[in-house]
Structure formats: structure tokens, C-alpha cells
């Protein structure tokens, strides 16, 4: 039938140029972004194996999607329907020219016919699941509690409708082919053969062939219409997501923040060009082409939004909406970005107005992203962890912060004191360096200090990186003392830097001040390298992450271990022996920078399990889905005035388990949760009565002492106080206001100290 192939090819030739033009447009738009040469290394020979593995695991294996079992399985079947039913379209185009066409070698293999029919039926069932989920979780029904809030839901329903059309036209074409004796499969294609029974009443063979031809045209036509819809909608991720996965940076955990780059090269703060160099992101074209790829890849599934602590506590930040707003702005500005200087003069006024919009500014002033959005982020990483297509939300938010902080000096005012204190005193509170060793005076054993007791760190096994909080904050000092005591009991040789230690720079970097970060980090790297540091133990996950994951960018390569990892190893080796029972119930809060950022989940829990008498309860939001305490991303030093306080939300979840003790492994988490508990105790909340918030090390040191102790406030203790019985001490990250421990005048110009 000549008409068959003429019509089929005509439809195809009419549509393919439309799709190709859109693809070329997207490529050109992405290329208006900054270079990202480090991303291209992902497809070079040394890393090609890892790139292929990512495709197998994340794209074809749907690993991240399957973390949510029901929608994950539904998407798994629909994805594989696209893959397997590609063979049906190959057969359909072959049938345009030969009604008895079969794919060479495998085209008459019943197993393939079975796979085609089965995956089509599973996809159809999955579409019903998707429809039910979208109806149940509709924004009209759940508002902010719906992960689809802000998504283009109409487009999603259209896609479900189009996939249904793909499947039923497939069975129309194949059923008619089976009835006409043209289907290359036998009983293996059971559903197609069953569909063929619907056409058995057509006795005229020519009529049957015309029915088959109509079904064939419908099947191909639906696919071509579907193709146009896909490339002009968010569903272009069908083609782009594998690329985004390929070019994503895939460390173990979330990995370090990327250093600032300009025009594809590291930005040199000592030698830069004010006119050509780029500091962060002030306009959409300042993002790299990988950023544009992120924008176009977003599926609008809302998994990131559903896990975001800011969004879940009523703040304006939705990681999904950040990406969508940047995408919509980029698309609207595209005519200006793609035009020459001369052509821009003749563009419509609406395009010119879009080009002039500030990237970060209040929405009422025309901003693309409201400042409250980027400053609500805690850098917890829940969005990146959940994203099934490897979008890197934190990188984009921090890059926008960098421009606002370093160029515009436009950031929350209360954080200004913290930055000044870091520059002047090397710690967020502006306290003098001599106070960094005060915590050692309460111990009944000697703590070695570099330069005083040891010449360099080759004389000990570990450098104990105490950190600013661990050295200067009352609550965190209890953890520091507990770790030091446990290392002493286990016979581990360690030393501290003492006054030579300064802030690792994490608060400055996460806030966007890369210059202050590099100043502090380079100072520390110089000290550490000169001291021959190799193995470092840290109690603060922010120190642990920064020294271990980010200092290599500046020539500092060290083996970092979190104190829970080291203590767990010492217990496993018999060097520490919990001998005393601690009666009560405990739950554990995963610090974001220990858990999601570095995948350390088991050691703290294993340590808790080795304490006799303690009943452990897991919070619903735990491990990779743990809820943030609210202190990360430099939020420790900023007001929280919008919505519910994040630490209160997390504390309420912990208290719902009726614990005696909330255990954590981070000084920031400990401060945030203990402050919330103290606030609830002060307001008469019975659920918080008698609840202690302590570090894993505090729990373990009590258990290693040969006395029976409890976790209640009046429980017996020996040695230095290791539980936080004074809720007001060091509240919100502020060291105790002992006049002898305060910094010199003007060390903290704002007087804010820490988080109010």
C-alpha cells in the first residue's frame, strides 16, 4: 500500500524538524551560560566507566525514584515502557513499507512480543497509580502540603493522557495486524492477540488492512504529537535527564561546595578583572551550561520540596520553585540572550523588560528570586539527596548568595557580626584565641598542645580538631571533654592545635563569602601542613566536612574521621568498654553534614546500641530523610522570623516518641534542639519535661564509667558535668557570658553573639 508509507513519512518529516529546531534552541540557550570544563571530565576515559555505571544505576535502574516505593515502581514501569516499546515503533515504521515486517534476528521471538505487551499493560496500570497520586495530593486539596504545589499540573495530566493514547493505539495497530495475520509474534504477544479478537468480525481482508493502516497511522501520529509536546514542556527531561546524570558531580554524599569560577577558571581574589570576571550569579547567564541543564531537567515532581525544612515550616523557599523560576526566566530571556547587540534593539519590550529583571530582589521589585528564598536555605541537602535527576540546588543557591554577599553586601544584617568576628578573631563569637584551651583545665589528665607538648603531629596518632563551638561554647565543651576523656581511656595519642586553630570557614562559605572562607582555610591549611597533619578527628560535622571534603581544593589533604566513627571503632576493638547501664529511652537525630553530606549513619547508632539498659526509638524522618535542625548554611547566625522555627519542628518529632534523651553528633544540632526543648520546658510542655539533649560521646562516657547512671537531670555523675542540665547555658550557640571569657571590645560589633 503506497498510501501507507507516504502518509507515515509525511507526518514524520513534518514533525521531526519542529522537534530538532527546539533541541537546537535549547542547546544554544545552554551555551550562553558560563563554561564548566570540570563537567566534561566526567566523559573522559578515566571516568567513563563511572559515567556508564551512573546511567545503568540511576537512569535504567531508577535507583533514586525507587526510594519512594509506589510512585517509584510506577515510574519504573513507565520508563521501561518507553524503552521496550521503542521496538514497537521500529516495527511500526517497518510496517509502513512491508506489512509483514519483523525486526531482523529478534523480530519473531515470542519473548519480545511478551515483553512488549506486558510492559504496555504495566505502564497502563502505572498511569492509574499516577492519576490517583496526583488526585490525592492535588495542591487544590493540600495546598503547601502537596509536593505538586507550584508545578505545572495541567501539563502532567496531558502527558498521562498522551501515554494512554500511545498504548491503546498500539493495541489497535497490533490487534488488527494479528487479525490480518501480519503480527510477527504468536501467543507470546498475548494482549495483542486478544485485541485481534475484536477485529475478527471484519471478513473483508482489504478492509482489515485499512483498519490496520489507520491504527498504524494513529500510533505513529500520537508518538509524533507526543514528541512535540515533550520537547516544549517540562517532560523534555525524558531526553535531558540522562545527560544531567552524566555531567553531575557524584561524590560519596553531597560533596564539597564548588570553588568560585569565572569564565571556566578558578577566580583569583588577588588578581581579577572587575569588568570581565564573574562573582557568583547576578544574572541568569552567569550560571554555567550545567546550570541551564539543571533548569531544563527538572521534572517538577516536588520530592525536593516535600523534604525541604524551610518549605515544611512555612518559609518561601521551595528548591523546586527556585529551579522552575530560573528556568522560566531563562526561557523568557532567551531571545535577548541569543540575539546580537544590534538585534536586541529590535526585540519586543516584554523581552527587554525580562532581560532587565534583577536575579535576586523582592518580588514586588521584579526580582526573579526573592531574597527570603535564598536566605532560608540551611544547606541540609535534602533536595539534592531526593532529586531523581541529580539537580544541584545548593550550588545554585550558594552561588546567588555569593554575589549578594560579596558584591552587593546584601545579606541578613545579624550575620554581619559573625563575618566580622571571623575576620578579626577567627571564630564566630569574636572571642580571643587564648580561650580555645580553657576547656582542658577541668580535666584530670593532660591534653597535648602543638608547639607546647609536641613539636609536630607525627608524634601522635590523631590531631583532635576541637572547632570553635567545641572550644568556646558551654554545651559543645561537654562533648569535647567527653571525647578527650574517651580517647584518653582508650590510650589514643592525640594533640590539639590550641591557639593555632581558627574557624574552618564553613559559616562564611555557606553564607556566600568565599573570600573570608579562603582566608581562613588557607591559614589552617598552612598550619596543618607545617604541623604534618595526616589523621584528624573532629566532633563537628561542619568541620569534618570542610576539612575533609573542601580543604583539598586548597592543598589540604587529610584523613578525616568523625568522633562517632572513631569511638565506634574503639568500642569494637575492645579499647572502650561500656560497663554501666543507662536506663531510659533515647532517639537519635542525624546531623545533615554528617549524614546526607557524608553518609555516616551507622556508627552513632551502633554506639547507642552498645549502651546497656537504653531503649532506642527511631524517628520517622531519619538517615537520608532526616529533618534538619535549622542551623546549617550559616543559619545558626541568622534570625528565623518566617513560619515555624525549624528546630521546633524537629524537636516536636523527637518528643512525640516520649524519649528521656535526644542524642546527636553535632554541636549545632545539640544547641538548636536543646534550645527548643528548653523553650518547651519553660512554657510548661509536659512532653519536654526531664528530656536531656546530649552528644553520643557524652552518652558513651557515662556508660564507660563503673557506676550506674541515668540520663535525668538529677542522675548521679562522676567527673566533669557531661549533661546539659542548665538549659540556658550557651543558648543558641552563644558561649556563657562569663566576663573573663568575653572578647576585647568591638570583637562582636553587633552584640548578637550567636543565634538569638
XYZ file of C-alpha atoms in Angstrom:
756
model
C 0.000 0.000 0.000
C 1.799 3.076 -1.280
C -0.511 5.403 0.617
C 0.540 3.794 3.888
C 4.191 4.801 3.718
C 3.557 8.154 2.043
C 1.268 9.345 4.840
C 3.502 7.877 7.548
C 6.650 9.521 6.210
C 4.856 12.808 5.530
C 3.755 13.040 9.170
C 7.257 12.228 10.351
C 9.002 14.679 8.048
C 6.588 17.411 9.116
C 7.215 16.925 12.838
C 10.897 15.992 13.180
C 12.188 19.428 12.070
C 9.987 21.047 14.724
C 11.479 18.844 17.431
C 15.011 19.243 16.083
C 14.653 23.030 15.995
C 13.595 23.013 19.647
C 16.524 20.802 20.577
C 18.956 23.130 18.823
C 17.365 26.140 20.534
C 17.814 24.515 23.962
C 21.445 23.718 23.192
C 22.205 27.280 22.071
C 20.489 28.677 25.158
C 22.537 26.459 27.470
C 25.715 27.530 25.716
C 25.031 31.166 26.618
C 25.957 30.103 30.148
C 29.431 30.020 31.618
C 31.884 27.232 30.715
C 32.107 24.220 33.021
C 35.217 22.329 31.887
C 35.287 20.180 35.017
C 31.965 18.611 33.975
C 33.382 17.431 30.676
C 35.907 15.376 32.626
C 33.014 13.060 33.508
C 33.072 11.654 29.980
C 36.852 11.369 29.646
C 38.423 7.913 29.579
C 39.390 7.694 33.291
C 35.792 8.402 34.347
C 33.805 6.874 31.506
C 33.235 3.687 33.478
C 31.725 5.643 36.354
C 29.560 7.598 33.900
C 28.228 4.372 32.375
C 27.561 2.952 35.830
C 25.518 6.046 36.732
C 23.399 5.558 33.632
C 22.801 1.908 34.488
C 22.010 2.538 38.159
C 20.193 5.869 38.106
C 18.600 6.032 34.659
C 17.874 2.408 33.773
C 17.797 1.151 37.371
C 15.742 4.157 38.570
C 17.576 3.946 41.917
C 16.533 7.292 43.346
C 12.947 7.032 42.162
C 12.556 3.630 43.790
C 13.277 5.158 47.208
C 9.586 6.068 47.113
C 8.230 2.589 46.514
C 4.762 3.055 44.993
C 5.400 6.058 42.688
C 8.906 4.701 42.105
C 7.631 1.376 40.793
C 5.025 3.149 38.660
C 7.713 5.346 37.111
C 9.976 2.313 36.674
C 7.350 0.580 34.537
C 6.540 3.703 32.511
C 10.238 4.347 31.887
C 10.823 0.801 30.704
C 7.695 1.059 28.560
C 9.409 3.910 26.698
C 12.499 1.743 26.246
C 10.876 -1.540 25.250
C 8.070 -0.031 23.204
C 10.722 1.653 21.103
C 10.898 -1.726 19.371
C 7.180 -1.462 18.590
C 7.778 1.864 16.849
C 10.640 0.285 14.938
C 8.198 -2.374 13.801
C 5.586 0.291 13.022
C 7.920 2.173 10.690
C 8.926 -1.104 9.090
C 5.252 -1.930 8.589
C 4.821 1.285 6.596
C 6.776 -0.419 3.813
C 6.184 -4.116 4.499
C 3.062 -5.329 6.278
C 4.932 -8.484 7.301
C 7.957 -6.611 8.653
C 9.815 -8.111 11.628
C 12.952 -6.791 13.350
C 15.913 -8.748 11.987
C 17.111 -11.588 14.240
C 14.667 -10.923 17.115
C 11.508 -9.781 15.357
C 9.695 -13.131 15.576
C 10.890 -14.069 19.036
C 7.781 -14.574 21.184
C 9.640 -13.415 24.294
C 9.957 -9.940 22.765
C 6.242 -9.899 21.934
C 5.503 -10.940 25.523
C 7.758 -8.169 26.892
C 6.137 -5.549 24.661
C 2.595 -6.440 25.686
C 3.412 -6.895 29.361
C 5.266 -3.607 29.789
C 2.443 -1.792 27.970
C -0.130 -3.205 30.392
C 2.090 -2.452 33.419
C 2.522 1.093 32.147
C -1.240 1.436 31.812
C -1.695 0.335 35.435
C 1.074 2.744 36.468
C -0.744 5.608 34.780
C -3.715 4.827 37.006
C -1.401 4.961 40.035
C -0.042 8.339 38.891
C -3.543 9.670 38.399
C -4.552 8.532 41.886
C -1.451 10.096 43.453
C -1.995 13.391 41.651
C -5.635 13.470 42.669
C -4.911 12.557 46.297
C -2.007 15.011 46.618
C -3.510 17.761 44.489
C -2.462 21.298 45.521
C -6.158 22.217 45.433
C -6.692 19.685 48.218
C -3.487 20.000 50.238
C -2.055 23.392 49.299
C 1.548 23.662 50.656
C 1.453 20.087 51.928
C 1.253 18.883 48.329
C 4.611 18.251 46.702
C 2.961 19.339 43.442
C 2.322 22.860 44.751
C 3.769 25.221 42.141
C 4.147 22.513 39.488
C 2.522 22.747 36.074
C -0.105 20.118 36.868
C -2.082 20.634 33.664
C 0.896 19.542 31.598
C 1.277 16.438 33.727
C -2.313 15.367 33.067
C -1.777 15.957 29.346
C 1.251 13.656 29.363
C -0.686 10.906 31.165
C -3.385 11.258 28.510
C -0.830 11.019 25.695
C 0.788 7.882 27.131
C -2.649 6.269 27.314
C -3.083 7.152 23.630
C 0.271 5.544 22.819
C -0.813 2.293 24.465
C -4.328 1.940 23.113
C -3.283 2.837 19.544
C -0.513 0.261 19.876
C -3.065 -2.451 20.642
C -5.308 -1.155 17.836
C -2.461 -1.485 15.305
C -1.160 -4.800 16.658
C -4.616 -6.265 17.179
C -5.602 -5.527 13.576
C -2.248 -6.908 12.414
C -2.888 -10.098 14.392
C -6.353 -10.441 12.873
C -4.887 -9.938 9.389
C -2.103 -12.442 10.035
C 0.613 -9.767 9.878
C 1.753 -9.748 13.539
C 5.204 -11.399 13.696
C 4.511 -12.867 17.169
C 2.418 -15.802 18.241
C 0.793 -16.416 21.600
C 3.693 -14.654 23.357
C 2.089 -11.348 22.367
C -0.972 -12.420 24.337
C -2.574 -8.975 24.755
C -2.153 -8.098 21.079
C -3.633 -11.455 20.089
C -6.544 -10.803 22.453
C -7.035 -7.374 20.866
C -7.085 -9.107 17.488
C -10.266 -10.905 18.503
C -12.046 -7.537 18.422
C -11.438 -7.380 14.666
C -12.435 -10.940 13.782
C -15.846 -9.736 12.616
C -14.196 -7.926 9.693
C -14.233 -10.562 6.976
C -13.028 -8.405 4.090
C -9.219 -8.589 4.090
C -8.798 -5.218 2.342
C -10.993 -3.563 4.942
C -8.984 -5.213 7.717
C -5.765 -3.930 6.227
C -7.207 -0.422 6.103
C -8.154 -0.753 9.779
C -4.595 -1.871 10.481
C -3.232 1.055 8.454
C -5.425 3.527 10.331
C -4.194 2.076 13.622
C -0.607 2.311 12.380
C -1.031 5.969 11.388
C -2.745 6.727 14.711
C 0.080 5.064 16.642
C 2.797 6.947 14.770
C 0.804 10.186 14.821
C 0.299 10.042 18.581
C 4.024 9.489 19.052
C 4.866 12.495 16.852
C 2.417 14.772 18.675
C 3.783 13.432 21.955
C 7.310 14.270 20.796
C 6.397 17.909 20.144
C 4.629 18.195 23.500
C 7.642 16.708 25.279
C 10.278 18.988 23.783
C 8.146 22.054 24.506
C 7.334 21.116 28.111
C 8.950 20.035 31.363
C 8.839 16.466 30.022
C 11.879 17.212 27.915
C 13.587 15.570 30.912
C 12.894 12.292 29.096
C 15.803 13.182 26.824
C 17.816 15.552 29.027
C 17.856 13.665 32.342
C 20.424 11.074 31.184
C 22.702 13.955 30.175
C 22.239 15.675 33.517
C 23.067 12.453 35.346
C 26.173 12.042 33.185
C 27.524 15.520 33.930
C 26.536 15.610 37.611
C 29.280 15.536 40.193
C 28.748 12.338 42.130
C 30.870 12.229 45.277
C 30.077 9.909 48.159
C 27.440 12.061 49.794
C 26.754 15.586 48.619
C 30.397 16.541 48.394
C 32.054 19.942 48.762
C 30.813 23.250 47.517
C 32.498 24.131 44.274
C 35.067 26.953 44.382
C 34.133 30.159 42.622
C 34.887 30.151 38.918
C 34.783 32.849 36.270
C 34.818 32.118 32.555
C 35.611 28.471 33.293
C 38.637 29.192 35.503
C 39.121 29.438 39.294
C 38.584 33.006 40.456
C 41.774 34.562 41.814
C 40.895 37.060 44.540
C 44.327 38.660 44.294
C 44.297 39.117 40.529
C 40.898 39.613 38.932
C 39.334 41.847 36.313
C 36.400 43.857 37.669
C 34.847 44.158 34.211
C 35.111 40.586 32.921
C 35.277 38.364 35.976
C 32.087 36.966 37.479
C 31.474 36.826 41.232
C 28.699 34.347 41.851
C 25.442 34.738 39.943
C 23.929 38.162 39.329
C 22.031 37.251 36.157
C 20.837 34.018 34.637
C 23.609 33.842 32.022
C 26.150 33.762 34.874
C 25.119 30.158 35.549
C 27.141 27.505 33.757
C 25.736 25.399 30.947
C 25.335 22.664 33.567
C 23.101 25.071 35.472
C 20.936 25.519 32.363
C 20.858 21.739 32.047
C 19.600 21.533 35.639
C 16.843 24.053 34.895
C 15.634 22.160 31.825
C 15.863 18.762 33.511
C 13.511 19.445 36.429
C 10.554 17.051 36.319
C 8.518 19.157 38.781
C 7.963 16.011 40.870
C 8.319 18.019 44.088
C 10.311 15.418 46.008
C 12.829 18.093 46.930
C 10.048 20.406 48.092
C 8.447 17.707 50.236
C 11.717 17.170 52.135
C 12.850 20.813 52.436
C 12.895 22.008 56.074
C 12.304 25.606 55.022
C 9.238 24.762 52.930
C 7.873 22.445 55.636
C 7.996 25.233 58.207
C 6.169 27.849 56.164
C 9.077 29.678 54.548
C 9.112 30.851 50.919
C 11.933 28.541 49.833
C 10.975 25.633 47.618
C 14.015 24.076 45.907
C 11.738 23.059 43.062
C 10.417 26.573 42.563
C 13.938 28.033 42.610
C 14.799 25.834 39.636
C 11.487 26.473 37.870
C 11.688 30.250 38.354
C 15.224 30.259 36.967
C 14.109 28.072 34.044
C 11.091 30.228 33.226
C 13.210 33.368 33.427
C 15.904 31.841 31.194
C 13.325 30.816 28.595
C 11.661 34.232 28.671
C 15.025 35.983 28.384
C 16.240 33.594 25.665
C 15.502 35.895 22.695
C 17.738 38.533 24.301
C 20.453 36.021 25.217
C 20.536 34.560 21.718
C 20.402 37.879 19.877
C 23.306 40.046 18.763
C 23.763 43.568 20.142
C 22.104 45.026 17.050
C 19.202 42.570 17.152
C 18.486 43.321 20.812
C 17.417 46.839 19.923
C 14.507 45.484 17.886
C 13.256 42.926 20.414
C 9.757 43.299 21.919
C 9.542 45.449 25.039
C 8.411 42.426 27.060
C 11.678 40.638 26.267
C 13.731 43.719 27.135
C 11.856 44.032 30.417
C 12.595 40.382 31.191
C 16.279 40.940 30.450
C 16.386 43.822 32.924
C 14.835 41.904 35.828
C 17.220 41.536 38.794
C 18.025 37.924 39.553
C 17.693 38.330 43.331
C 15.374 41.058 44.560
C 11.977 41.336 46.271
C 9.242 40.035 44.009
C 7.425 43.364 44.192
C 10.546 44.936 42.675
C 10.538 42.473 39.800
C 13.071 40.022 41.197
C 13.251 36.514 39.797
C 14.189 35.036 43.186
C 13.142 36.740 46.413
C 15.980 37.274 48.937
C 13.993 35.450 51.626
C 14.154 32.386 49.389
C 17.937 32.088 49.194
C 18.479 33.072 52.835
C 16.008 30.447 54.078
C 18.249 27.619 52.875
C 20.041 25.570 55.532
C 22.201 23.679 53.003
C 20.837 20.479 54.551
C 20.995 18.717 51.187
C 17.601 17.022 51.378
C 16.720 18.445 47.956
C 19.856 17.123 46.270
C 19.515 13.768 48.030
C 15.948 13.310 46.815
C 16.227 14.681 43.278
C 15.869 11.768 40.829
C 17.651 13.663 38.030
C 20.670 14.969 40.003
C 19.864 18.679 40.088
C 22.303 20.550 42.325
C 20.097 23.066 44.124
C 22.577 24.021 46.857
C 25.276 25.010 44.373
C 22.894 27.422 42.649
C 21.594 28.932 45.894
C 25.088 29.458 47.295
C 26.252 30.980 44.006
C 23.434 33.530 44.217
C 24.379 34.188 47.850
C 27.979 34.791 46.783
C 27.048 37.710 44.570
C 24.656 39.151 47.138
C 27.239 38.901 49.922
C 30.479 39.810 48.190
C 29.312 42.376 45.624
C 26.020 43.778 46.879
C 26.732 43.399 50.639
C 23.069 42.440 50.782
C 22.594 39.747 53.403
C 20.821 39.354 56.765
C 22.277 42.055 58.987
C 22.619 39.859 62.059
C 25.125 37.674 60.194
C 27.394 40.660 59.642
C 28.765 40.393 63.156
C 29.632 36.769 62.572
C 31.603 37.618 59.425
C 33.484 40.436 61.166
C 34.282 38.158 64.095
C 35.642 35.515 61.732
C 37.933 38.068 60.112
C 39.125 39.672 63.361
C 39.173 36.819 65.854
C 38.926 33.616 63.816
C 35.679 32.445 65.434
C 32.003 33.438 65.020
C 31.716 34.954 68.500
C 34.805 37.153 68.431
C 36.354 35.505 71.484
C 40.142 35.694 71.943
C 42.299 32.784 70.801
C 43.581 32.203 74.343
C 40.132 30.862 75.283
C 40.489 27.889 72.926
C 42.264 25.784 75.551
C 40.197 26.762 78.594
C 38.150 23.569 78.337
C 41.217 21.458 79.140
C 41.561 22.887 82.660
C 38.681 20.828 84.079
C 40.208 17.508 83.013
C 42.283 15.305 85.315
C 44.710 14.361 82.544
C 46.942 16.340 80.231
C 45.875 17.296 76.732
C 48.861 17.790 74.459
C 49.058 21.063 72.567
C 51.003 21.538 69.347
C 54.033 23.737 69.913
C 53.945 23.211 73.661
C 53.886 19.472 74.282
C 54.629 18.154 70.796
C 56.726 19.639 68.013
C 54.582 18.245 65.224
C 51.695 15.833 64.768
C 53.908 12.916 63.720
C 54.374 12.346 67.478
C 50.683 11.468 67.962
C 48.135 9.328 66.142
C 45.433 11.970 65.744
C 45.008 15.689 65.675
C 41.865 16.461 67.650
C 40.267 19.339 65.724
C 38.222 20.929 68.501
C 36.398 23.540 66.437
C 35.051 26.916 67.516
C 31.940 25.559 69.198
C 33.824 22.686 70.812
C 36.336 25.074 72.328
C 34.191 28.105 73.141
C 30.557 27.066 73.628
C 29.482 25.685 77.014
C 27.255 22.963 75.591
C 29.768 21.846 72.985
C 32.598 21.865 75.523
C 30.882 18.974 77.294
C 31.140 16.941 74.104
C 34.772 17.969 73.660
C 35.629 16.883 77.211
C 33.799 13.590 76.761
C 35.691 12.785 73.556
C 39.030 13.723 75.122
C 38.292 11.524 78.130
C 37.285 8.583 75.960
C 40.402 8.889 73.804
C 42.483 9.050 76.979
C 40.791 5.926 78.395
C 41.364 4.084 75.097
C 45.042 5.040 75.060
C 44.783 7.014 71.815
C 47.589 9.550 71.469
C 46.230 12.892 70.313
C 47.033 16.574 70.373
C 45.177 19.819 69.711
C 46.254 22.954 67.867
C 45.241 25.228 70.720
C 45.537 28.900 69.820
C 46.824 27.977 66.340
C 43.374 26.661 65.395
C 40.940 29.051 63.741
C 37.463 28.653 62.266
C 37.370 26.229 59.367
C 35.446 28.845 57.349
C 32.231 26.895 56.822
C 29.869 29.663 58.041
C 31.483 32.196 55.712
C 31.472 29.899 52.686
C 27.913 28.699 53.151
C 26.796 32.289 53.559
C 28.492 33.192 50.285
C 31.651 34.968 51.443
C 34.196 32.868 49.592
C 36.946 35.410 50.261
C 36.716 35.026 54.063
C 36.468 31.266 53.678
C 39.631 31.086 51.620
C 41.456 33.403 54.016
C 40.634 31.158 56.996
C 41.088 27.906 55.104
C 44.469 28.852 53.685
C 45.625 29.847 57.156
C 44.512 26.492 58.540
C 45.991 24.509 55.658
C 49.327 26.225 56.188
C 49.269 25.392 59.911
C 48.159 21.798 59.327
C 50.678 21.103 56.588
C 53.516 22.615 58.591
C 52.454 20.513 61.580
C 52.490 17.361 59.404
C 48.813 16.609 59.989
C 47.564 13.388 58.434
C 44.754 11.950 60.585
C 42.217 14.316 62.123
C 39.248 13.575 64.379
C 36.505 16.202 64.598
C 33.348 16.407 66.698
C 31.630 18.988 64.477
C 30.238 17.628 61.184
C 30.771 21.058 59.612
C 34.483 20.906 60.480
C 34.539 17.257 59.427
C 33.009 18.088 56.040
C 35.021 21.238 55.385
C 38.438 19.879 56.324
C 37.851 16.535 54.669
C 35.917 17.496 51.536
C 36.710 21.159 50.830
C 40.281 21.740 52.021
C 41.695 19.544 49.209
C 40.646 22.393 46.889
C 43.310 24.483 48.663
C 46.046 21.882 49.014
C 44.970 20.394 52.333
C 44.615 16.627 52.068
C 43.887 14.871 55.344
C 42.191 11.725 56.573
C 39.151 12.956 58.488
C 37.178 10.860 60.925
C 34.138 11.929 62.896
C 34.318 11.212 66.597
C 31.397 8.786 66.399
C 33.294 6.747 63.803
C 36.470 6.634 65.870
C 34.678 5.880 69.130
C 32.678 3.104 67.467
C 35.921 1.586 66.199
C 37.472 1.796 69.665
C 34.465 0.052 71.202
C 34.544 -2.629 68.509
C 38.257 -3.210 69.202
C 37.665 -3.511 72.938
C 39.614 -0.379 73.797
C 36.462 1.194 75.188
C 34.019 -0.919 77.182
C 30.574 0.363 78.160
C 30.094 -1.214 81.590
C 27.320 0.829 83.153
C 23.644 0.690 82.278
C 21.798 3.892 81.461
C 18.099 3.426 81.983
C 15.658 5.267 79.767
C 14.558 5.811 76.189
C 16.642 7.555 73.555
C 16.293 8.695 69.967
C 18.995 9.919 67.598
C 18.951 12.998 65.377
C 21.078 12.734 62.216
C 23.132 15.887 61.604
C 22.783 16.853 57.941
C 26.513 17.410 57.384
C 27.346 14.044 58.933
C 24.505 12.056 57.379
C 23.392 13.263 53.967
C 26.586 15.149 53.210
C 28.958 12.345 54.226
C 26.801 9.187 54.523
C 27.743 8.497 58.160
C 24.614 6.869 59.566
C 25.602 3.624 61.288
C 28.430 4.481 63.759
C 26.340 6.733 66.047
C 23.512 4.215 66.163
C 25.886 1.335 66.812
C 27.388 3.225 69.737
C 23.949 3.907 71.216
C 23.040 0.225 70.837
C 26.078 -0.768 72.898
C 24.903 1.197 75.944
C 23.144 -1.239 78.243
C 19.675 -0.527 79.601
C 18.844 2.038 76.947
C 15.754 1.571 74.792
C 16.222 3.101 71.337
C 13.441 4.565 69.172
C 13.980 5.780 65.608
C 12.306 8.948 64.390
C 10.221 8.589 61.239
C 12.373 11.150 59.430
C 15.812 9.643 59.841
C 19.022 8.842 57.982
C 18.860 10.179 54.411
C 15.405 11.613 55.125
C 16.372 13.188 58.419
C 14.900 16.618 59.113
C 17.325 19.494 59.599
C 17.853 21.259 62.947
C 17.900 24.617 61.162
C 21.497 25.695 61.849
C 23.296 24.808 58.610
C 24.044 27.144 55.727
C 25.131 29.804 58.277
C 21.528 29.922 59.551
C 22.971 29.490 63.063
C 23.753 33.206 62.973
C 20.571 34.491 61.328
C 17.119 35.328 62.652
C 14.277 32.937 61.871
C 11.187 35.091 61.679
C 9.131 33.416 58.947
C 6.926 30.441 59.744
C 7.667 27.851 62.398
C 11.201 27.525 63.723
C 12.860 24.524 62.099
C 14.368 23.327 65.364
C 10.916 23.327 66.978
C 9.535 21.189 64.156
C 12.332 18.647 64.572
C 12.116 18.690 68.362
C 8.385 18.040 68.288
C 9.012 14.951 66.184
C 11.587 13.714 68.679
C 9.357 14.432 71.667
C 6.483 12.522 70.071
C 8.468 9.363 70.909
C 8.471 10.266 74.628
C 12.260 9.976 74.975
C 14.305 10.634 78.068
C 17.260 11.573 75.894
C 17.686 13.071 72.444
C 21.128 12.141 71.154
C 23.025 13.798 68.323
C 26.544 14.124 66.967
C 26.853 17.823 66.147
C 27.300 20.891 68.373
C 24.968 22.965 66.191
C 22.231 20.317 66.297
C 22.716 19.960 70.027
C 22.307 23.681 70.570
C 19.260 24.009 68.331
C 17.397 21.035 69.762
C 18.318 21.744 73.388
C 17.142 25.349 72.966
C 13.828 24.118 71.619
C 13.479 21.612 74.449
C 14.324 24.333 76.975
C 11.728 26.620 75.437
C 9.070 23.956 75.661
C 10.049 23.165 79.245
C 9.759 26.867 80.066
C 6.281 27.013 78.549
C 5.123 24.031 80.603
C 5.045 21.479 77.760
C 4.793 18.127 79.566
C 6.315 16.215 76.639
C 9.635 18.030 77.194
C 9.742 17.545 80.942
C 13.007 15.938 82.058
C 14.297 15.443 78.495
C 18.069 15.799 78.022
C 19.836 16.621 74.749
C 23.360 15.209 74.647
C 26.050 14.090 72.227
C 26.791 10.433 71.548
C 30.173 10.908 73.258
C 28.501 12.145 76.446
C 26.296 9.073 76.473
C 29.248 6.756 75.920
C 31.496 8.334 78.538
C 28.793 7.842 81.147
C 28.464 4.203 80.150
C 32.216 3.587 80.380
C 32.374 4.780 83.982
C 31.913 1.978 86.512
C 28.777 3.433 88.121
C 25.097 3.084 87.309
C 23.937 6.382 85.925
C 20.758 7.790 84.486
C 20.053 10.471 81.991
C 17.666 12.502 84.099
C 18.825 15.904 85.275
C 19.386 14.692 88.840
C 21.087 11.422 87.863
C 24.448 10.644 89.534
C 27.585 11.536 87.626
C 31.311 11.395 88.136
C 33.976 13.607 86.625
C 33.163 16.830 84.767
C 29.482 17.591 84.154
C 28.545 15.983 80.866
C 24.803 16.542 80.629
C 23.154 19.828 79.798
C 21.185 20.432 82.978
C 21.181 24.207 82.545
C 19.014 24.892 79.501
C 20.132 28.494 79.392
C 23.845 27.852 79.209
C 25.241 28.695 75.833
C 21.761 29.221 74.439
C 21.551 29.324 70.633
C 25.256 28.886 70.090
C 26.280 31.746 72.396
C 29.078 30.996 74.896
C 28.321 31.645 78.556
C 28.541 35.305 79.446
C 31.422 34.987 81.881
C 33.182 38.361 81.819
C 36.541 36.609 81.884
C 35.681 34.790 78.670
C 34.390 37.690 76.626
C 36.341 39.152 73.733
C 38.016 42.503 73.667
C 35.726 45.499 72.923
C 34.272 45.614 69.399
C 35.185 41.983 68.674
C 31.460 41.482 68.097
C 30.191 44.822 66.764
C 26.560 43.709 66.514
C 26.346 42.379 70.027
C 24.337 39.497 68.614
C 26.849 36.857 69.728
C 25.166 33.900 68.160
C 21.699 32.985 67.048
C 19.087 34.992 69.060
